[in-house]
Short mmCIF file of C-alpha atoms in Angstrom, two decimals:
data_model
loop_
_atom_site.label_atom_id
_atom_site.label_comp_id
_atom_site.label_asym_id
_atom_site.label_seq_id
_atom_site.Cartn_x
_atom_site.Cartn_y
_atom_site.Cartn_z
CA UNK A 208 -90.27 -46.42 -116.70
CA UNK A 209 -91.59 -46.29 -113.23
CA UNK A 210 -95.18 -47.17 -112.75
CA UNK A 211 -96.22 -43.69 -112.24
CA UNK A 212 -94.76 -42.62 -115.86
CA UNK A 213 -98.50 -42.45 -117.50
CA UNK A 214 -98.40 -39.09 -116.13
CA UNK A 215 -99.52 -36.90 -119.00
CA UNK A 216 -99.31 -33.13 -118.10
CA UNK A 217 -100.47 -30.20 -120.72
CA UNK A 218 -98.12 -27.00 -120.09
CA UNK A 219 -99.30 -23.75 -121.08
CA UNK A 220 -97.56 -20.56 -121.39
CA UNK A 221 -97.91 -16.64 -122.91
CA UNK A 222 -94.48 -17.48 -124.85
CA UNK A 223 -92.77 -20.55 -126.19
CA UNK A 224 -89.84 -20.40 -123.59
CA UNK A 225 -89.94 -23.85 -122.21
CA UNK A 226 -88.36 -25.98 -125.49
CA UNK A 227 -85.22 -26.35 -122.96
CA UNK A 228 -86.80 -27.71 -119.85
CA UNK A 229 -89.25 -29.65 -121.81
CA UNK A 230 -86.82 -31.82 -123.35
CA UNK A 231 -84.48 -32.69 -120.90
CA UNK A 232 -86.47 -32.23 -117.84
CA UNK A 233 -85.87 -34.99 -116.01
CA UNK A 234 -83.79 -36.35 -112.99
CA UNK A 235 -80.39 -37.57 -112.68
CA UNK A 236 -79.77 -39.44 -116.38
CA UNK A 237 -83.65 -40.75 -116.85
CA UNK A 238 -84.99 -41.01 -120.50
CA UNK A 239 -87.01 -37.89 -121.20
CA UNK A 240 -90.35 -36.95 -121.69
CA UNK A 241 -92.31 -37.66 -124.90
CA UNK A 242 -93.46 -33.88 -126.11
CA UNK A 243 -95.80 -32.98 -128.02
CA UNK A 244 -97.69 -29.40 -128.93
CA UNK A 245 -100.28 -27.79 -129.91
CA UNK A 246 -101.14 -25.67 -133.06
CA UNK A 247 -104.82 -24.36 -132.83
CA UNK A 248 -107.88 -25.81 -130.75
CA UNK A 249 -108.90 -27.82 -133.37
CA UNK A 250 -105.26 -29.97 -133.38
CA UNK A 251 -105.71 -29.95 -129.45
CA UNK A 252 -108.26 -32.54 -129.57
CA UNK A 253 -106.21 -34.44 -131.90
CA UNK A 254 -102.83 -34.05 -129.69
CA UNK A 255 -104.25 -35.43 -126.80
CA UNK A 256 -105.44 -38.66 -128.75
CA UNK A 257 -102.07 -39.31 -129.64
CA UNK A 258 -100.94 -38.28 -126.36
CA UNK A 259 -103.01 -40.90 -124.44
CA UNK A 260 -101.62 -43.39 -127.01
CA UNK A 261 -98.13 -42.57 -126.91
CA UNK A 262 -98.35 -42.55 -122.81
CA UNK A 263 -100.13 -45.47 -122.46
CA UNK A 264 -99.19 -47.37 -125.24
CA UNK A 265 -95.39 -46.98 -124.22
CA UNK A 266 -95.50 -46.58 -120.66
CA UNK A 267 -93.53 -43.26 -120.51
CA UNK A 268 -94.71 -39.41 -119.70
CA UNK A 269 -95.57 -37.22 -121.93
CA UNK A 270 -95.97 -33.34 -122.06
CA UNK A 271 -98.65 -31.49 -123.93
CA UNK A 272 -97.20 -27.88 -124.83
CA UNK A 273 -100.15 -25.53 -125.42
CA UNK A 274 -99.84 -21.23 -126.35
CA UNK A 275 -101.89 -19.82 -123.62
CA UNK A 276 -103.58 -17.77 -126.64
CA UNK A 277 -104.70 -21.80 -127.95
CA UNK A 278 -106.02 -22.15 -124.58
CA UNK A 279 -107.60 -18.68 -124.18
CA UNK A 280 -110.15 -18.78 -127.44
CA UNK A 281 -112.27 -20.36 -129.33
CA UNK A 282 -112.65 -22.14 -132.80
CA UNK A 283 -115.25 -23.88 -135.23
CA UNK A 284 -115.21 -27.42 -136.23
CA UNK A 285 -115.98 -29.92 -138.14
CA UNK A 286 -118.41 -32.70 -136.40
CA UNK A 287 -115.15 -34.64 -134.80
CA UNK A 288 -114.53 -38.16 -136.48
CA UNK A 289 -114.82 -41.39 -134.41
CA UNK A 290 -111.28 -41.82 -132.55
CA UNK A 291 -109.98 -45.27 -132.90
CA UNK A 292 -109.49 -47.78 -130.53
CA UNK A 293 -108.38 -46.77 -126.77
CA UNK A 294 -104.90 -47.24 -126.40
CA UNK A 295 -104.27 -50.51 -124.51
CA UNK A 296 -100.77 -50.85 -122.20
CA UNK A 297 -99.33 -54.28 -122.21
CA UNK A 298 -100.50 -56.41 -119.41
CA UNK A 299 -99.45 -59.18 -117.56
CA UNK A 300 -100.83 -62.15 -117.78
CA UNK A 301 -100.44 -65.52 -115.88
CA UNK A 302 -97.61 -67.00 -117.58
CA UNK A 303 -95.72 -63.90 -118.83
CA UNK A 304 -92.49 -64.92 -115.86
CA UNK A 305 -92.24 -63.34 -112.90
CA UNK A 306 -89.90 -60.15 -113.99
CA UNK A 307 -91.85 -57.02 -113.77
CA UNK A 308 -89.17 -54.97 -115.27
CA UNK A 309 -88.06 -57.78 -118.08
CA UNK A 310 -84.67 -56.14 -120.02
CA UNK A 311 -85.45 -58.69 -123.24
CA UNK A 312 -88.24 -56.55 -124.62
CA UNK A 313 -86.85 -55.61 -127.74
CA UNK A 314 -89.05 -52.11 -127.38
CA UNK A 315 -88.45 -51.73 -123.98
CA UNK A 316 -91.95 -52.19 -123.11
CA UNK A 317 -92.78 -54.48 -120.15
CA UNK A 318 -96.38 -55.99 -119.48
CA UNK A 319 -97.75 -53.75 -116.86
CA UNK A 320 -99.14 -55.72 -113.83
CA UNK A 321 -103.17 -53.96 -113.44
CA UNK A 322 -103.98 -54.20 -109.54
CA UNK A 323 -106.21 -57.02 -108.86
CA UNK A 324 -104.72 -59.71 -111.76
CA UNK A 325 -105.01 -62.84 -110.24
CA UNK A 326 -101.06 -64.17 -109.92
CA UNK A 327 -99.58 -61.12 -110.31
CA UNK A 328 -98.80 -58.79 -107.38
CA UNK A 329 -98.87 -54.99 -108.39
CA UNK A 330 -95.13 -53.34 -108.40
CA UNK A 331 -93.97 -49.73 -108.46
CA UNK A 332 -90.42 -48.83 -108.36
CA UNK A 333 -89.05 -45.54 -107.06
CA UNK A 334 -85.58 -45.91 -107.50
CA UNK A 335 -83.28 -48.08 -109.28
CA UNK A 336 -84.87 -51.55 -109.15
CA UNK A 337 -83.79 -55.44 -110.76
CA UNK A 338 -86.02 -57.39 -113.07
CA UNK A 339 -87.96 -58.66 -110.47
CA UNK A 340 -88.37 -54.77 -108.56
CA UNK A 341 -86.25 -55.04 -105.85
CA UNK A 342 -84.63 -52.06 -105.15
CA UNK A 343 -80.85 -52.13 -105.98
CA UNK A 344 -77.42 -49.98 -106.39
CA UNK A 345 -75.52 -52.01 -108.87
CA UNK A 346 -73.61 -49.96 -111.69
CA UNK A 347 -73.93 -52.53 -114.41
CA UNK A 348 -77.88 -53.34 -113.56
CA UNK A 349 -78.50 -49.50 -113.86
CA UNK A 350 -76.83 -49.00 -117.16
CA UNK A 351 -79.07 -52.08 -118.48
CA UNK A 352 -82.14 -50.17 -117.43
CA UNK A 353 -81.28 -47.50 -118.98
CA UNK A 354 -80.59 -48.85 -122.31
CA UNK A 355 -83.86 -50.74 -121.70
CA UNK A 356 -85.78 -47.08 -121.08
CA UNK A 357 -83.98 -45.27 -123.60
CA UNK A 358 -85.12 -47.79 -126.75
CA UNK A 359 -88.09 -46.83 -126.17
CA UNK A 360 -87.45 -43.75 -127.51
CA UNK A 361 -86.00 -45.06 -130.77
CA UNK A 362 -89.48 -46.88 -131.57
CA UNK A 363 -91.79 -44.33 -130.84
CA UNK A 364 -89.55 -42.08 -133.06
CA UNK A 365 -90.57 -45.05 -135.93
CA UNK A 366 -94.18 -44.64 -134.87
CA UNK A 367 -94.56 -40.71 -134.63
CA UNK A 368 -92.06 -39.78 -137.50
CA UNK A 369 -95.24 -38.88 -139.53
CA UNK A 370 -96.24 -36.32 -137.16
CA UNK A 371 -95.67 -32.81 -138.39
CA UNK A 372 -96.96 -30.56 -140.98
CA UNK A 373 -96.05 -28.56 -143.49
CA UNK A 374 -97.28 -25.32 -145.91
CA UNK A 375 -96.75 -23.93 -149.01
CA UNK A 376 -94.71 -25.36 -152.35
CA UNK A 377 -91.95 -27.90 -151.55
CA UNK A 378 -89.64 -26.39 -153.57
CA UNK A 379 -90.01 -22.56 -152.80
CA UNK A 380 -86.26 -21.26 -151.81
CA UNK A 381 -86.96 -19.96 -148.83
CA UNK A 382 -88.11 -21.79 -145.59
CA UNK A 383 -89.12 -21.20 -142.49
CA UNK A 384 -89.61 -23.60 -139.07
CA UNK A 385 -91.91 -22.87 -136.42
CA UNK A 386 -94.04 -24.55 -133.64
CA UNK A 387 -97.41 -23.94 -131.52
CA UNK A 388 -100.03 -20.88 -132.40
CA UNK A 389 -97.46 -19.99 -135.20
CA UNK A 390 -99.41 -22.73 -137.46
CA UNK A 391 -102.67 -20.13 -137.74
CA UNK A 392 -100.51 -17.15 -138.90
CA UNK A 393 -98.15 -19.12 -141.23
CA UNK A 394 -101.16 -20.57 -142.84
CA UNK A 395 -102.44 -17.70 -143.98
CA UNK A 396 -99.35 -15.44 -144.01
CA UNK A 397 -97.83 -17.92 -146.64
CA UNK A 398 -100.72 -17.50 -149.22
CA UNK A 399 -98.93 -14.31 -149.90
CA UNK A 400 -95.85 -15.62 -149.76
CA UNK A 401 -95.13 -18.15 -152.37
CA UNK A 402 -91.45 -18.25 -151.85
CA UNK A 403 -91.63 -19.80 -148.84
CA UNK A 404 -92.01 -23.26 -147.15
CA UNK A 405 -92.72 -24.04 -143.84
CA UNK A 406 -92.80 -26.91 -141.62
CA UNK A 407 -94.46 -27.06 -137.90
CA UNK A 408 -93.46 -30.44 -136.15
CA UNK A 409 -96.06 -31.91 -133.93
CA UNK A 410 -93.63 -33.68 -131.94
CA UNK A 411 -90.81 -31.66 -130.22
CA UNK A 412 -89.28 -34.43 -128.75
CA UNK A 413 -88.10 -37.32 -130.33
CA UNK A 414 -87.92 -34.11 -133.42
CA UNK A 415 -88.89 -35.76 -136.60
CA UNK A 416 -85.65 -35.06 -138.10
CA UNK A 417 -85.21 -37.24 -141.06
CA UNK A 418 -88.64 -35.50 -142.35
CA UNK A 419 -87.23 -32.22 -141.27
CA UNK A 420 -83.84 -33.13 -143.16
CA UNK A 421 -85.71 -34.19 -146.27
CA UNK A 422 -87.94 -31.22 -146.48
CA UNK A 423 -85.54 -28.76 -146.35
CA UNK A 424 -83.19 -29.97 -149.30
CA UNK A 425 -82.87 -27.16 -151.63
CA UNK A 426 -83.45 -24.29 -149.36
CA UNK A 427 -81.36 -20.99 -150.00
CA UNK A 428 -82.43 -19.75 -146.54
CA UNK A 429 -84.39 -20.59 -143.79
CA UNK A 430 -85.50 -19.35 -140.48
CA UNK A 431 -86.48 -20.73 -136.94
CA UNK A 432 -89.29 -18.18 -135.66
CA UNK A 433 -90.36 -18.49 -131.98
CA UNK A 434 -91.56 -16.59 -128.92
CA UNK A 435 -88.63 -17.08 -127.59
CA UNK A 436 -85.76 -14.38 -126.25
CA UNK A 437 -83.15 -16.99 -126.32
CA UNK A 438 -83.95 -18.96 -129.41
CA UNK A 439 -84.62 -21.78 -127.24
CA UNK A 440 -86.30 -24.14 -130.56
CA UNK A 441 -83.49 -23.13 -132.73
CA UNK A 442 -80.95 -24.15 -130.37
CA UNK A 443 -82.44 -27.43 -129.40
CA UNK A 444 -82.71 -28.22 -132.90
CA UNK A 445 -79.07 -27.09 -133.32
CA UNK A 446 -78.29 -29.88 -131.12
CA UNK A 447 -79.54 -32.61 -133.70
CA UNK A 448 -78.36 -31.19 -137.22
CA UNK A 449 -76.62 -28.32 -138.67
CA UNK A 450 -78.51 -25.07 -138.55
CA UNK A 451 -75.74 -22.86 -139.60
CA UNK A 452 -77.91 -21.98 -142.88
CA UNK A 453 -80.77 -21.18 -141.20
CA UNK A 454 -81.15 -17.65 -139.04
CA UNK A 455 -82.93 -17.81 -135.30
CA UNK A 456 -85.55 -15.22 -135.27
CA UNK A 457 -87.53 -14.51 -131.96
CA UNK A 458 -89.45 -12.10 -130.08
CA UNK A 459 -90.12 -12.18 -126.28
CA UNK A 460 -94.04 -11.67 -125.31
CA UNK A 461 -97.06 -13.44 -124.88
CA UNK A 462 -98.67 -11.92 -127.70
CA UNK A 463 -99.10 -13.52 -131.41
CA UNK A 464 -97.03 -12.77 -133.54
CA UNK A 465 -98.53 -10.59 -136.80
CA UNK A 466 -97.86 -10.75 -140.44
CA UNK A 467 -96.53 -7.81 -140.49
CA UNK A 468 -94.12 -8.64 -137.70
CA UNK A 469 -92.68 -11.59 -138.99
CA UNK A 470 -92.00 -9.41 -142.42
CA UNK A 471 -90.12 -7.20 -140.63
CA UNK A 472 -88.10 -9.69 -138.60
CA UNK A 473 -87.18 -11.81 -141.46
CA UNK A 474 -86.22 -8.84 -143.44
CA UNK A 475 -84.06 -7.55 -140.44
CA UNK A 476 -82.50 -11.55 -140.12
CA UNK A 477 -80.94 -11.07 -143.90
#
């Protein structure tokens, strides 16, 4: 939660290999980034709304993951609606105390000290700091910050557990779990395909997983299609729930996948 941590970067790739380093890239045992993605150019604009407001709202990064074939096309529109309100940070304010870094915010949030507030001094810690900033090396002070960074996560998991979509009828046996450029195929590709469900998380990280555990109640079988050689998605998410129902189905290459690829990878996943 260093002062620099309204970094906001938008990562864009031919594949979807980058789940992995995307949600735990980060040094030593920091929190990790906020991530969010992309599903056409439409939902870009939308993304980077919430981005902003997620960044700035809870003073921590985030990454914007983006298909390079998003990023390489265009799209029609509706005339965009009026965003809301900017997101705000907390700010100091004359009277707030002294602590920069306070460890009794209950969301982990501290008021942000904007240059040029008359009383308080502008702070940015690069290493592990006190309350007040100073720089320190104390075991137990670290572990404090830490639990201070990482509740953050927990309440912007509250916030953003909304955020995901999801196609086709809720009961149909079959389901299927996918991210990114996927959303344009699957939207069409399940028209034909009535016994399937899908659902396309906007958030990889925190995952929405109690909406992702109550959507797939009653599935038969389900599968986790990605870009991806290694299965990178379906691993990550079998590091939150049990996935042993479900089947990892990938394919390496920066092109879109086709409908009539994904038939004949979920028919050779059975």
């Amino acid at each position: 939660e260093r002062d620099l941590i309204e970094l906001l970067a938008v990562l864009i790739d031919a594949e979807q290999p980058d789940v992995a380093d995307m949600v735990m890239a980060a040094g030593v045992d920091a929190a990790r980034y906020f991530d969010l993605q992309v599903a056409d150019v439409v939902h870009a604009r939308e993304i980077m709304h919430k981005a902003f407001r997620v960044s700035e709202g809870w003073q921590m990064p985030v990454l914007v993951l983006s298909d390079a074939y998003i990023a390489q096309r265009r799209q029609i529109r509706d005339v965009p609606v009026k965003p809301g309100a900017a997101p705000l940070r907390q700010r100091w304010a004359p009277g707030d105390g002294p602590a920069r870094f306070d460890l009794s915010a209950e969301h982990g949030v501290a008021a942000f000290r904007v240059p040029g507030t008359p009383g308080g001094n502008y702070q940015a810690a690069g290493i592990e700091h006190t309350p007040e900033g100073l720089p320190t090396a104390d075991t137990t002070m670290h572990h404090r910050m830490n639990e201070k960074r990482f509740r953050k996560f927990d309440k912007v998991a509250e916030e953003t557990m909304g955020w995901y979509r999801t196609l086709g009828i809720p009961t149909a046996p079959h389901g299927i779990v996918a991210w990114g450029s996927a959303y344009g195929l699957l939207r069409e590709w399940i028209a034909r395909h009535p016994e399937y469900r899908v659902f396309l998380p906007e958030v990889i990280h925190p995952f929405p997983l109690a909406a992702f555990q109550a959507w797939r109640q009653g599935l038969e079988t389900g599968a986790v299609v990605e870009l991806s050689y290694q299965g990178q998605f379906y691993h990550y998410l079998s590091s939150l729930t049990d996935m042993r129902e479900m089947k990892s189905v990938t394919r390496s290459g920066g092109l879109p996948l086709t409908s009539r690829e994904l038939d004949a990878l979920l028919e050779a996943s059975r």
